[in-house]
PDB file of N, CA and C in Angstrom:
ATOM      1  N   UNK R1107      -3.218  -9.079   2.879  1.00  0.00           N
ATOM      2  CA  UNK R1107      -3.974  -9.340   1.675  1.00  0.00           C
ATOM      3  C   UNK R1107      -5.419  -9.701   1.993  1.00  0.00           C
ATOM      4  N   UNK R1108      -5.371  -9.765   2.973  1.00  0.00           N
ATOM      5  CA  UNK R1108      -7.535 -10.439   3.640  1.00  0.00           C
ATOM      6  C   UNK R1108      -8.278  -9.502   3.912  1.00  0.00           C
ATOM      7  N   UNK R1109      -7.289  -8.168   4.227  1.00  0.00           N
ATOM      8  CA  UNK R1109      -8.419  -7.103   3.858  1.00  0.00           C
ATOM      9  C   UNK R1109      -8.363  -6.596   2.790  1.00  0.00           C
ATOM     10  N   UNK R1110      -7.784  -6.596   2.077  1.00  0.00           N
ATOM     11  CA  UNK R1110      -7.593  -6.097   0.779  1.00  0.00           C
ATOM     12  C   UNK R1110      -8.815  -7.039  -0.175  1.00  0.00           C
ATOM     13  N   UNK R1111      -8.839  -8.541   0.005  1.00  0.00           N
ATOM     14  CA  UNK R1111     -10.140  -9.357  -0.688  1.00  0.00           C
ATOM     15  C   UNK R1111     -11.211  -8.866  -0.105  1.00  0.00           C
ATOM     16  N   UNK R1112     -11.431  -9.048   1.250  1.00  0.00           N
ATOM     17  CA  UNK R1112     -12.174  -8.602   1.793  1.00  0.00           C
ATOM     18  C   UNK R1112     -12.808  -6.932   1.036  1.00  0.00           C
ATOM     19  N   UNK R1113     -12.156  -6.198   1.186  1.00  0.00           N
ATOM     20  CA  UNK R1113     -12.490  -4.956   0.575  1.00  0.00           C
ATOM     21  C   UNK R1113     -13.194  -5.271  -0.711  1.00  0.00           C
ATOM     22  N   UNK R1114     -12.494  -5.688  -1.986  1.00  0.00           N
ATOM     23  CA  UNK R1114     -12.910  -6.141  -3.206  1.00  0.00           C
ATOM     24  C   UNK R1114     -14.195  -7.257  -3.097  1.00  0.00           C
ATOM     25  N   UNK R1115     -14.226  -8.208  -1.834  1.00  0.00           N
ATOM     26  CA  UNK R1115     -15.516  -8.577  -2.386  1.00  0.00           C
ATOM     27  C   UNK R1115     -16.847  -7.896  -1.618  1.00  0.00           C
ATOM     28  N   UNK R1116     -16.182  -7.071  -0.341  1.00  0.00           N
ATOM     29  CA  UNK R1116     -17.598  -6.373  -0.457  1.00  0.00           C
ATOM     30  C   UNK R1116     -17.817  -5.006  -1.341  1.00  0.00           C
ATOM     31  N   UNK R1117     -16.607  -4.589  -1.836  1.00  0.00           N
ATOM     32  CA  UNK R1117     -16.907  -3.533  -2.937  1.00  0.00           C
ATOM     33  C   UNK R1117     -16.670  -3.936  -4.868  1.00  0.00           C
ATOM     34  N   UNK R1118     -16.971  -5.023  -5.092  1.00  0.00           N
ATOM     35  CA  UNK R1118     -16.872  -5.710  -6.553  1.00  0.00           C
ATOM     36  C   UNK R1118     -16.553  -4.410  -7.508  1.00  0.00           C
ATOM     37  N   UNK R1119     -17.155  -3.220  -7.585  1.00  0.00           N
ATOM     38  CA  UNK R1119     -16.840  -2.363  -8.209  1.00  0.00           C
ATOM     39  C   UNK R1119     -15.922  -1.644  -8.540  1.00  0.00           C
ATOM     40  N   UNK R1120     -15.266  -1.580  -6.846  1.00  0.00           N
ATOM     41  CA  UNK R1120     -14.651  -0.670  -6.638  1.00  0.00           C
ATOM     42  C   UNK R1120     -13.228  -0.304  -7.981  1.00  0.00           C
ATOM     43  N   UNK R1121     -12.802   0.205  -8.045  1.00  0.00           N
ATOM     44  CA  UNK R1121     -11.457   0.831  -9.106  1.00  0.00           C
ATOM     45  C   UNK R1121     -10.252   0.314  -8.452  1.00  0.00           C
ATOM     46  N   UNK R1122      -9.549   0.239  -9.358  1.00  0.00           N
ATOM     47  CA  UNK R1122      -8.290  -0.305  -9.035  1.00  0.00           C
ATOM     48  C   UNK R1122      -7.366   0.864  -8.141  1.00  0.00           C
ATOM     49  N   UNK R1123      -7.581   2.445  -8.413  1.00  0.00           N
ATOM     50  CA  UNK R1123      -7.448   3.691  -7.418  1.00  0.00           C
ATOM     51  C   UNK R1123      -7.927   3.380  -6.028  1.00  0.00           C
ATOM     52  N   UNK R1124      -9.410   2.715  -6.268  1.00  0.00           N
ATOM     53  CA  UNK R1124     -10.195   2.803  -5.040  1.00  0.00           C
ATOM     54  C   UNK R1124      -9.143   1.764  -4.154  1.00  0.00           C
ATOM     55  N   UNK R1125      -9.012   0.470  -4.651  1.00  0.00           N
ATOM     56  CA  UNK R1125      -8.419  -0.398  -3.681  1.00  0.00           C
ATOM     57  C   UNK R1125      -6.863   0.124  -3.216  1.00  0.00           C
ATOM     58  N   UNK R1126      -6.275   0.373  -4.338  1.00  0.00           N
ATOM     59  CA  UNK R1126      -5.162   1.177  -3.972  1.00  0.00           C
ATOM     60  C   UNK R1126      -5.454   1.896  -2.743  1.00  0.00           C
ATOM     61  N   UNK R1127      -5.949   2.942  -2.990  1.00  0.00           N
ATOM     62  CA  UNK R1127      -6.324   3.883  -1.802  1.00  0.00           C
ATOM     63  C   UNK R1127      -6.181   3.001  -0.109  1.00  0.00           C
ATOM     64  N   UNK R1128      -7.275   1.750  -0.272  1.00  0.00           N
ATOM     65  CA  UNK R1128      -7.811   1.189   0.834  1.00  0.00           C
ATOM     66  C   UNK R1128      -6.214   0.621   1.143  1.00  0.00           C
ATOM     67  N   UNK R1129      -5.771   0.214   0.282  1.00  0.00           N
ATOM     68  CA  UNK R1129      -4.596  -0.444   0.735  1.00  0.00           C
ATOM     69  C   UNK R1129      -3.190   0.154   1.023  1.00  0.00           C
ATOM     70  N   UNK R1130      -3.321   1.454   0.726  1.00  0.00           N
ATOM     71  CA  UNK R1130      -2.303   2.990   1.406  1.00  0.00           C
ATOM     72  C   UNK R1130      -2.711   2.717   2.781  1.00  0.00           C
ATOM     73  N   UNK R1131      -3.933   3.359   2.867  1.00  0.00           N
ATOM     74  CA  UNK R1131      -4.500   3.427   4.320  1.00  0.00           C
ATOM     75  C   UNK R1131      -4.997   2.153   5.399  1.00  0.00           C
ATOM     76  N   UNK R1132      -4.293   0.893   4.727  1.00  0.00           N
ATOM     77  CA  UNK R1132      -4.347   0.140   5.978  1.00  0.00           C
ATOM     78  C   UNK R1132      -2.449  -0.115   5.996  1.00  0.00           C
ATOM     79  N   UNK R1133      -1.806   0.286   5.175  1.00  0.00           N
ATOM     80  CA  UNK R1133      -0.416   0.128   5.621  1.00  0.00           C
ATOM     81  C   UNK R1133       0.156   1.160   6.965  1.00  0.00           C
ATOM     82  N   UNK R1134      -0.637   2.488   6.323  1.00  0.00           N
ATOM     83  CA  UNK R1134      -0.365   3.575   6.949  1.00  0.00           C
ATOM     84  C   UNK R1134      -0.598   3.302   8.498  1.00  0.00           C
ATOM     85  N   UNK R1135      -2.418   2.999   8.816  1.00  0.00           N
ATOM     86  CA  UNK R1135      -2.746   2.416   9.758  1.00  0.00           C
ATOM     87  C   UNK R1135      -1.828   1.740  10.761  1.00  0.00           C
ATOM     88  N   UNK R1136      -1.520   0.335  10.162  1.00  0.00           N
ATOM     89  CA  UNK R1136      -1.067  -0.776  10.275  1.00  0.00           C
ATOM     90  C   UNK R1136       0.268  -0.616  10.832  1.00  0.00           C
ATOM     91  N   UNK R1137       1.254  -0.158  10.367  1.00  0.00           N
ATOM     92  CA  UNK R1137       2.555  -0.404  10.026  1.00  0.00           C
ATOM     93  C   UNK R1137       3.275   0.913  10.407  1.00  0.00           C
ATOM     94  N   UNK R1138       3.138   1.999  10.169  1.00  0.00           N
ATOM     95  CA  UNK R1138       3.709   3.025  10.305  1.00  0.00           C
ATOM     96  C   UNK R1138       3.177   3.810  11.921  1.00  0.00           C
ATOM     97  N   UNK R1139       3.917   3.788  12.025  1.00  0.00           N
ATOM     98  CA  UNK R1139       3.951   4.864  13.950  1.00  0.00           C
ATOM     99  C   UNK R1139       3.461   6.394  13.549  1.00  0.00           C
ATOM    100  N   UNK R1140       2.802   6.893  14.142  1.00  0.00           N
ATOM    101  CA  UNK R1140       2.221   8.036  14.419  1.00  0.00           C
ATOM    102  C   UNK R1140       3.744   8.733  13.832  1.00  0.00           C
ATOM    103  N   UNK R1141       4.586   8.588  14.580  1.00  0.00           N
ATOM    104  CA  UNK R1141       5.558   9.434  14.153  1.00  0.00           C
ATOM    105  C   UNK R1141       6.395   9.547  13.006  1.00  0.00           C
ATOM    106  N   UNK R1142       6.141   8.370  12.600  1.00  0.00           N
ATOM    107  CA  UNK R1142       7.222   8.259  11.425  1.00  0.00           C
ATOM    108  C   UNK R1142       6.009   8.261  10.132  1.00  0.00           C
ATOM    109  N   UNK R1143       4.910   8.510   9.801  1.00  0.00           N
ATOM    110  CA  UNK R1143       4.219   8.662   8.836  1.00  0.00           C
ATOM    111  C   UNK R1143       4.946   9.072   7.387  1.00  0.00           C
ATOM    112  N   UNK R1144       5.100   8.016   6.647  1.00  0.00           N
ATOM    113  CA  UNK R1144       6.000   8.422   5.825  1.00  0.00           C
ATOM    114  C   UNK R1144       5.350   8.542   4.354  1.00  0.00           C
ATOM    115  N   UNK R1145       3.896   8.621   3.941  1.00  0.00           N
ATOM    116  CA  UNK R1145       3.367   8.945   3.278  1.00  0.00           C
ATOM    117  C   UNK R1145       3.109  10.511   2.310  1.00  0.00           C
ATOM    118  N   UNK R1146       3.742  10.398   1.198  1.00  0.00           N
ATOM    119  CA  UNK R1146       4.107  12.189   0.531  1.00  0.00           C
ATOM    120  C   UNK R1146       2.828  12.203   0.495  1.00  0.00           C
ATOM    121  N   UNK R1147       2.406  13.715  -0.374  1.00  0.00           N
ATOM    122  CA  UNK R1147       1.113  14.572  -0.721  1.00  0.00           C
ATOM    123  C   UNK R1147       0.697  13.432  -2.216  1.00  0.00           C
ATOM    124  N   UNK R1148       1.425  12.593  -2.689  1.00  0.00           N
ATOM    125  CA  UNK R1148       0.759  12.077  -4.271  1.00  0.00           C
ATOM    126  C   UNK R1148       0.361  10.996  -3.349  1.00  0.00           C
ATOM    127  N   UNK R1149       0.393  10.309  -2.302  1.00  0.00           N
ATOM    128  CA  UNK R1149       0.242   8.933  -1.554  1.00  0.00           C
ATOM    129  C   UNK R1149       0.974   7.825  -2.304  1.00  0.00           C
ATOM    130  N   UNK R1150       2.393   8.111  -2.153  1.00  0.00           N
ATOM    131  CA  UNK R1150       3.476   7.002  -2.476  1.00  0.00           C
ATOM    132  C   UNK R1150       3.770   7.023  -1.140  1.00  0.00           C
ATOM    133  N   UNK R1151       4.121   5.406  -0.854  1.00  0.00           N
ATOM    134  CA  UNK R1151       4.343   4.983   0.434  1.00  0.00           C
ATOM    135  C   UNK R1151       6.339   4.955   0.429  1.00  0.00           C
ATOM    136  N   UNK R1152       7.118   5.870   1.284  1.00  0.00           N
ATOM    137  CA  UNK R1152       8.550   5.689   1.017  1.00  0.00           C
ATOM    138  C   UNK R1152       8.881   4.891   2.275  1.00  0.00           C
ATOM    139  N   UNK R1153       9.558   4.101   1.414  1.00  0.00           N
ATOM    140  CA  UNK R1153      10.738   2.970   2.348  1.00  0.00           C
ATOM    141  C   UNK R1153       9.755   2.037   3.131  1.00  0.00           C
ATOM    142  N   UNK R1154      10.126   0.509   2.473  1.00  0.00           N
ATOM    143  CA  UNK R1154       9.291   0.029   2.804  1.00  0.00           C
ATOM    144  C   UNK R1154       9.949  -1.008   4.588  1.00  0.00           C
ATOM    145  N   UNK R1155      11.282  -0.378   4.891  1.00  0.00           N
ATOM    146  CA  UNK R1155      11.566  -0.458   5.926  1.00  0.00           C
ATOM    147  C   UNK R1155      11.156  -0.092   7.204  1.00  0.00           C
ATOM    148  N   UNK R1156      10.149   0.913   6.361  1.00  0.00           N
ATOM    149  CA  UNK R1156       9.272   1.447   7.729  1.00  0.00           C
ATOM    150  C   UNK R1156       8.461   0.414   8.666  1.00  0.00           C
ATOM    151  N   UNK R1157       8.245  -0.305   7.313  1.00  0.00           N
ATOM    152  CA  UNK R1157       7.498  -1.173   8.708  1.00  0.00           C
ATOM    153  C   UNK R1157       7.565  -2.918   8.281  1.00  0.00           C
ATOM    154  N   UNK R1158       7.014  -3.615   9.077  1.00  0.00           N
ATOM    155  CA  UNK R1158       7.528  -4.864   9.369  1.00  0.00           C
ATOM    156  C   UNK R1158       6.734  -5.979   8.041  1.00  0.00           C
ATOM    157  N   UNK R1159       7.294  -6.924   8.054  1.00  0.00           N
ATOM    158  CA  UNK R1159       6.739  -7.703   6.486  1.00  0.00           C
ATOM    159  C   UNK R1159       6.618  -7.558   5.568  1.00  0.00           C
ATOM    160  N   UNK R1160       7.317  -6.553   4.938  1.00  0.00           N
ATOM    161  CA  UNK R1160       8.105  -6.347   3.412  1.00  0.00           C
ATOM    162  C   UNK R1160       9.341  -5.583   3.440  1.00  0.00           C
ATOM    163  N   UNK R1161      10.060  -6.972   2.683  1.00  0.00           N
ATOM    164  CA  UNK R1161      11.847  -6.609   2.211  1.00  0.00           C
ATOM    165  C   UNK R1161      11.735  -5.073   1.842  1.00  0.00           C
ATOM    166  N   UNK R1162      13.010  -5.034   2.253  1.00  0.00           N
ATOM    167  CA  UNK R1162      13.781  -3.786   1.788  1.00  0.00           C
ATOM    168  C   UNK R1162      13.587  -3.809   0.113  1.00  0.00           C
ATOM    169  N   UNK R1163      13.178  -2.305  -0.486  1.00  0.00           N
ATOM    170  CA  UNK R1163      13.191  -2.975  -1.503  1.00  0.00           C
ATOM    171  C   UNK R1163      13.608  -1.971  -2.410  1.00  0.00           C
ATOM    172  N   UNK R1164      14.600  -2.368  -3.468  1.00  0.00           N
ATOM    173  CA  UNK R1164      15.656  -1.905  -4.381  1.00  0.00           C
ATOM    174  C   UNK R1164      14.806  -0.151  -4.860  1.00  0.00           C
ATOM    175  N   UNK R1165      15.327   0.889  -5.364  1.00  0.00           N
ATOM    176  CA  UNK R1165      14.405   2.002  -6.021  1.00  0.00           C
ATOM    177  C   UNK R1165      13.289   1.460  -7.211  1.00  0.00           C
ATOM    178  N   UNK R1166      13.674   0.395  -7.959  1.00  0.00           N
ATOM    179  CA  UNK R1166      13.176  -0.100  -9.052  1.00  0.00           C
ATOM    180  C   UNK R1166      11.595  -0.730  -8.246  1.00  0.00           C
ATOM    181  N   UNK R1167      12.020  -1.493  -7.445  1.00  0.00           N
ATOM    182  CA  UNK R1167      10.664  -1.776  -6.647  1.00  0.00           C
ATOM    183  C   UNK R1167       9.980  -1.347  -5.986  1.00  0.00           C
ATOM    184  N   UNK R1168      10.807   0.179  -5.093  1.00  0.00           N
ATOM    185  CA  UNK R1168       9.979   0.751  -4.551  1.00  0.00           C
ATOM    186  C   UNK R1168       9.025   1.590  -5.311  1.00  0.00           C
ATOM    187  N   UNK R1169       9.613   1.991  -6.780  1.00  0.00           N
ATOM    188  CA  UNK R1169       8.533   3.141  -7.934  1.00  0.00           C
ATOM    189  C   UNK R1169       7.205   1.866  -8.262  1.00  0.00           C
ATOM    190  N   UNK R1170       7.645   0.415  -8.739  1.00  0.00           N
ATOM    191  CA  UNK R1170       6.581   0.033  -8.901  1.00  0.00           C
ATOM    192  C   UNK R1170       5.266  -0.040  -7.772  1.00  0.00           C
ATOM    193  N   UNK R1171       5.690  -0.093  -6.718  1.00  0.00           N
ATOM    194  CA  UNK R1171       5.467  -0.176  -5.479  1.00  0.00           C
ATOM    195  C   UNK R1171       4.716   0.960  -5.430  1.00  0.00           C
ATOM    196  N   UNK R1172       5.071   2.078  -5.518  1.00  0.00           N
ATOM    197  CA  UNK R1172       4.145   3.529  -5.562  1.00  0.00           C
ATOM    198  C   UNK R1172       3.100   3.558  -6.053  1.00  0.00           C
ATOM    199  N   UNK R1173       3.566   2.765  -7.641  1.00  0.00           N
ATOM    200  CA  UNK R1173       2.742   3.507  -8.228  1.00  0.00           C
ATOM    201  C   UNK R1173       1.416   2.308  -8.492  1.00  0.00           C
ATOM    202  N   UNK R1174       1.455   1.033  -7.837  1.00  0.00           N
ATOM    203  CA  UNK R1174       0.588   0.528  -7.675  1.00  0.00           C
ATOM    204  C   UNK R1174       0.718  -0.288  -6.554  1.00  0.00           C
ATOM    205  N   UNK R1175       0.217   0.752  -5.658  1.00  0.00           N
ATOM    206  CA  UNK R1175       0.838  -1.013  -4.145  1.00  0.00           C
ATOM    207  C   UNK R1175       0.100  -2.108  -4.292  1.00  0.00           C
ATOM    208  N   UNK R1176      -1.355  -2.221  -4.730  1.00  0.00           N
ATOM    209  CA  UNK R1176      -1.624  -3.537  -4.869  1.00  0.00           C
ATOM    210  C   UNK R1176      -1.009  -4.363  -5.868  1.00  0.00           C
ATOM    211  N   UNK R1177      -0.567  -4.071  -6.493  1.00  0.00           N
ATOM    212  CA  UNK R1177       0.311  -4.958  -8.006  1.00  0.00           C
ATOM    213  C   UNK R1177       1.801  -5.277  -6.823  1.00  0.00           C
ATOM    214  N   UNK R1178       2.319  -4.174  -6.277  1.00  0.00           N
ATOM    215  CA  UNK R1178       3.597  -4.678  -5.518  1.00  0.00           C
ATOM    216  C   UNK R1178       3.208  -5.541  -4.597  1.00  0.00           C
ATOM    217  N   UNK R1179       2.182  -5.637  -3.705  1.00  0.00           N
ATOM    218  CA  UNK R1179       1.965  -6.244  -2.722  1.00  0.00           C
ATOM    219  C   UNK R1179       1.968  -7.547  -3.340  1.00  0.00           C
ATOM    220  N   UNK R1180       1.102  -8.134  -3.683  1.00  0.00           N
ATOM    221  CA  UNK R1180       1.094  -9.458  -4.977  1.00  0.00           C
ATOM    222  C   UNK R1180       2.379  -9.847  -5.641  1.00  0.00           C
ATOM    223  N   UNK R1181       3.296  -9.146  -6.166  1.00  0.00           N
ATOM    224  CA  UNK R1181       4.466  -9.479  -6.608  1.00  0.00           C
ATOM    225  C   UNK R1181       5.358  -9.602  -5.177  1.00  0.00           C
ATOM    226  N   UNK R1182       5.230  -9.054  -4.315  1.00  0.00           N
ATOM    227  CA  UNK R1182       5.858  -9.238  -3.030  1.00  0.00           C
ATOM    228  C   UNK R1182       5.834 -10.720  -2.649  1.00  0.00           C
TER     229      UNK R1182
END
Protein backbone atom coordinates (compact mmCIF):
# COMPACT_ATOMS: atom_id res chain seq x y z
CA UNK A 1 0.00 0.00 0.00
CA UNK A 2 3.22 2.71 0.26
CA UNK A 3 3.58 2.57 -3.17
CA UNK A 4 0.38 2.74 -4.09
CA UNK A 5 0.14 6.39 -1.66
CA UNK A 6 3.17 7.07 -2.78
CA UNK A 7 1.98 6.89 -6.44
CA UNK A 8 -1.30 9.00 -5.60
CA UNK A 9 0.57 11.62 -3.86
CA UNK A 10 3.03 12.19 -6.41
CA UNK A 11 0.33 11.80 -9.11
CA UNK A 12 -2.92 13.68 -7.18
CA UNK A 13 -4.63 13.43 -10.49
CA UNK A 14 -4.09 10.46 -11.50
CA UNK A 15 -7.65 8.17 -12.27
CA UNK A 16 -8.72 5.61 -10.37
CA UNK A 17 -7.75 3.24 -13.93
CA UNK A 18 -4.47 5.01 -13.65
CA UNK A 19 -3.72 3.72 -10.04
CA UNK A 20 -5.30 0.53 -10.75
CA UNK A 21 -2.99 0.07 -13.55
CA UNK A 22 0.14 1.08 -11.19
CA UNK A 23 -1.08 -1.34 -8.80
CA UNK A 24 -1.50 -4.50 -11.51
CA UNK A 25 2.01 -3.76 -12.34
CA UNK A 26 3.64 -3.69 -9.04
CA UNK A 27 1.83 -7.05 -8.05
CA UNK A 28 2.87 -8.47 -11.30
CA UNK A 29 6.42 -7.12 -10.64
CA UNK A 30 6.42 -8.00 -7.10
CA UNK A 31 4.81 -11.23 -6.56
CA UNK A 32 4.46 -13.23 -9.57
CA UNK A 33 7.64 -15.28 -11.10
CA UNK A 34 8.57 -14.72 -14.58
CA UNK A 35 7.00 -17.95 -15.10
CA UNK A 36 3.90 -18.10 -13.68
CA UNK A 37 2.63 -14.55 -14.96
CA UNK A 38 -0.82 -14.94 -14.43
CA UNK A 39 -2.20 -11.76 -15.73
CA UNK A 40 -5.19 -12.20 -18.82
CA UNK A 41 -5.33 -9.67 -21.94
CA UNK A 42 -8.36 -7.38 -19.80
CA UNK A 43 -5.49 -7.15 -16.76
CA UNK A 44 -7.47 -9.20 -14.12
CA UNK A 45 -5.01 -10.56 -11.80
CA UNK A 46 -6.09 -14.70 -11.39
CA UNK A 47 -5.55 -16.47 -8.15
CA UNK A 48 -4.44 -14.61 -5.65
CA UNK A 49 -2.38 -17.69 -4.44
CA UNK A 50 0.05 -16.81 -6.77
CA UNK A 51 1.76 -14.94 -4.64
CA UNK A 52 2.54 -14.28 -1.03
CA UNK A 53 0.32 -11.77 1.37
CA UNK A 54 -3.11 -12.17 0.25
CA UNK A 55 -5.62 -14.99 1.38
CA UNK A 56 -6.88 -17.26 -0.88
CA UNK A 57 -9.74 -15.70 -1.98
CA UNK A 58 -13.39 -17.08 -2.54
CA UNK A 59 -14.63 -16.33 -6.71
CA UNK A 60 -16.86 -13.56 -5.15
CA UNK A 61 -13.60 -11.81 -4.04
CA UNK A 62 -11.53 -12.63 -6.55
CA UNK A 63 -14.23 -10.67 -9.39
CA UNK A 64 -14.23 -7.78 -6.93
CA UNK A 65 -10.64 -8.02 -6.84
CA UNK A 66 -10.40 -7.75 -10.75
CA UNK A 67 -12.34 -5.49 -11.22
CA UNK A 68 -10.86 -3.03 -8.86
CA UNK A 69 -7.62 -4.19 -7.13
CA UNK A 70 -7.23 -1.09 -5.35
CA UNK A 71 -10.79 -1.27 -3.65
CA UNK A 72 -9.74 -5.21 -2.96
CA UNK A 73 -6.46 -4.41 -1.72
CA UNK A 74 -8.06 -1.97 1.05
CA UNK A 75 -10.84 -4.36 1.84
CA UNK A 76 -8.07 -7.01 2.14
Amino acid sequence: MSKVNDYIQNKPNATEDEINNFLRKEIENKYLSKEKINVNNSNKIMGSSDYPGLPDLNPKEQELFNQNPIKGLKAI
